[in-house]
C-alpha cells in the first residue's frame, strides 16, 4: 500500500508532524512526504491513502490548500484520506 503525506507549513511544525506520522507508522517505507507546492505536479491518483496537513496562520489556512483540494476534490473523495490542521500560536 502506498501513501502520500502532503504538508503546507509556515514555520516547519506541520512538516515535523508529518515526519513523525511516517516514523510511527507500521510500515514507514510506504509513505512519501512532499510539500504542497510539489503536490500540484504529482499524480496523486496512484496513491491509496492521502494525508494533508496544513498550518493555520492568522486564523486561516493558505489559499493554496483550498486551491489544491478544490482541484483534486474527486480524487480525494474516492481515496482513503485525512486532513489535519496545525495551529501553534494561542490567541485570546
GROMACS .gro file of C-alpha atoms in nm:
model
   92
    1UNK     CA    1   0.000   0.000   0.000
    2UNK     CA    2   0.144   0.338  -0.094
    3UNK     CA    3   0.055   0.657   0.086
    4UNK     CA    4   0.121   1.024   0.030
    5UNK     CA    5   0.156   1.287   0.300
    6UNK     CA    6   0.126   1.645   0.179
    7UNK     CA    7   0.211   1.936   0.404
    8UNK     CA    8   0.173   2.312   0.399
    9UNK     CA    9   0.380   2.480   0.668
   10UNK     CA   10   0.489   2.827   0.767
   11UNK     CA   11   0.743   2.763   1.039
   12UNK     CA   12   0.815   2.393   0.983
   13UNK     CA   13   0.594   2.244   1.255
   14UNK     CA   14   0.348   2.079   1.015
   15UNK     CA   15   0.636   1.913   0.829
   16UNK     CA   16   0.774   1.780   1.160
   17UNK     CA   17   0.433   1.635   1.248
   18UNK     CA   18   0.412   1.466   0.906
   19UNK     CA   19   0.758   1.317   0.955
   20UNK     CA   20   0.653   1.189   1.297
   21UNK     CA   21   0.340   1.030   1.144
   22UNK     CA   22   0.559   0.847   0.894
   23UNK     CA   23   0.818   0.738   1.150
   24UNK     CA   24   0.548   0.597   1.380
   25UNK     CA   25   0.364   0.411   1.105
   26UNK     CA   26   0.367   0.035   1.091
   27UNK     CA   27   0.545   0.039   0.755
   28UNK     CA   28   0.714   0.373   0.701
   29UNK     CA   29   0.855   0.256   0.366
   30UNK     CA   30   0.514   0.304   0.205
   31UNK     CA   31   0.488   0.675   0.288
   32UNK     CA   32   0.612   0.964   0.078
   33UNK     CA   33   0.616   1.317   0.222
   34UNK     CA   34   0.606   1.619  -0.007
   35UNK     CA   35   0.537   1.992   0.029
   36UNK     CA   36   0.211   2.130  -0.107
   37UNK     CA   37   0.390   2.315  -0.387
   38UNK     CA   38   0.519   1.982  -0.521
   39UNK     CA   39   0.181   1.811  -0.482
   40UNK     CA   40   0.029   2.026  -0.757
   41UNK     CA   41   0.253   1.841  -1.006
   42UNK     CA   42   0.215   1.493  -0.857
   43UNK     CA   43  -0.013   1.220  -0.991
   44UNK     CA   44  -0.196   1.171  -0.663
   45UNK     CA   45  -0.437   0.921  -0.822
   46UNK     CA   46  -0.172   0.649  -0.792
   47UNK     CA   47  -0.170   0.663  -0.409
   48UNK     CA   48  -0.406   0.456  -0.198
   49UNK     CA   49  -0.402   0.689   0.102
   50UNK     CA   50  -0.353   1.065   0.107
   51UNK     CA   51  -0.296   1.271   0.420
   52UNK     CA   52  -0.289   1.650   0.408
   53UNK     CA   53  -0.153   1.859   0.695
   54UNK     CA   54  -0.185   2.236   0.687
   55UNK     CA   55  -0.082   2.511   0.922
   56UNK     CA   56  -0.310   2.794   1.022
   57UNK     CA   57  -0.167   3.144   1.012
   58UNK     CA   58  -0.364   3.442   1.141
   59UNK     CA   59  -0.671   3.222   1.170
   60UNK     CA   60  -0.662   3.091   0.812
   61UNK     CA   61  -0.516   2.815   0.602
   62UNK     CA   62  -0.309   2.910   0.300
   63UNK     CA   63  -0.524   2.982  -0.008
   64UNK     CA   64  -0.309   2.722  -0.188
   65UNK     CA   65  -0.458   2.446   0.032
   66UNK     CA   66  -0.809   2.539  -0.080
   67UNK     CA   67  -0.691   2.552  -0.440
   68UNK     CA   68  -0.529   2.207  -0.416
   69UNK     CA   69  -0.830   2.046  -0.251
   70UNK     CA   70  -1.072   2.202  -0.500
   71UNK     CA   71  -0.856   2.086  -0.793
   72UNK     CA   72  -0.831   1.731  -0.653
   73UNK     CA   73  -1.169   1.701  -0.480
   74UNK     CA   74  -1.289   1.400  -0.678
   75UNK     CA   75  -0.965   1.206  -0.626
   76UNK     CA   76  -0.959   1.284  -0.253
   77UNK     CA   77  -1.323   1.177  -0.211
   78UNK     CA   78  -1.251   0.839  -0.371
   79UNK     CA   79  -0.939   0.758  -0.166
   80UNK     CA   80  -0.874   0.691   0.197
   81UNK     CA   81  -0.781   1.042   0.300
   82UNK     CA   82  -0.734   1.257   0.606
   83UNK     CA   83  -0.680   1.625   0.676
   84UNK     CA   84  -0.538   1.789   0.986
   85UNK     CA   85  -0.469   2.147   1.088
   86UNK     CA   86  -0.181   2.281   1.295
   87UNK     CA   87  -0.213   2.600   1.496
   88UNK     CA   88   0.093   2.672   1.706
   89UNK     CA   89   0.000   3.021   1.823
   90UNK     CA   90  -0.256   3.057   2.100
   91UNK     CA   91  -0.484   3.357   2.061
   92UNK     CA   92  -0.719   3.529   2.303
   0.00000   0.00000   0.00000
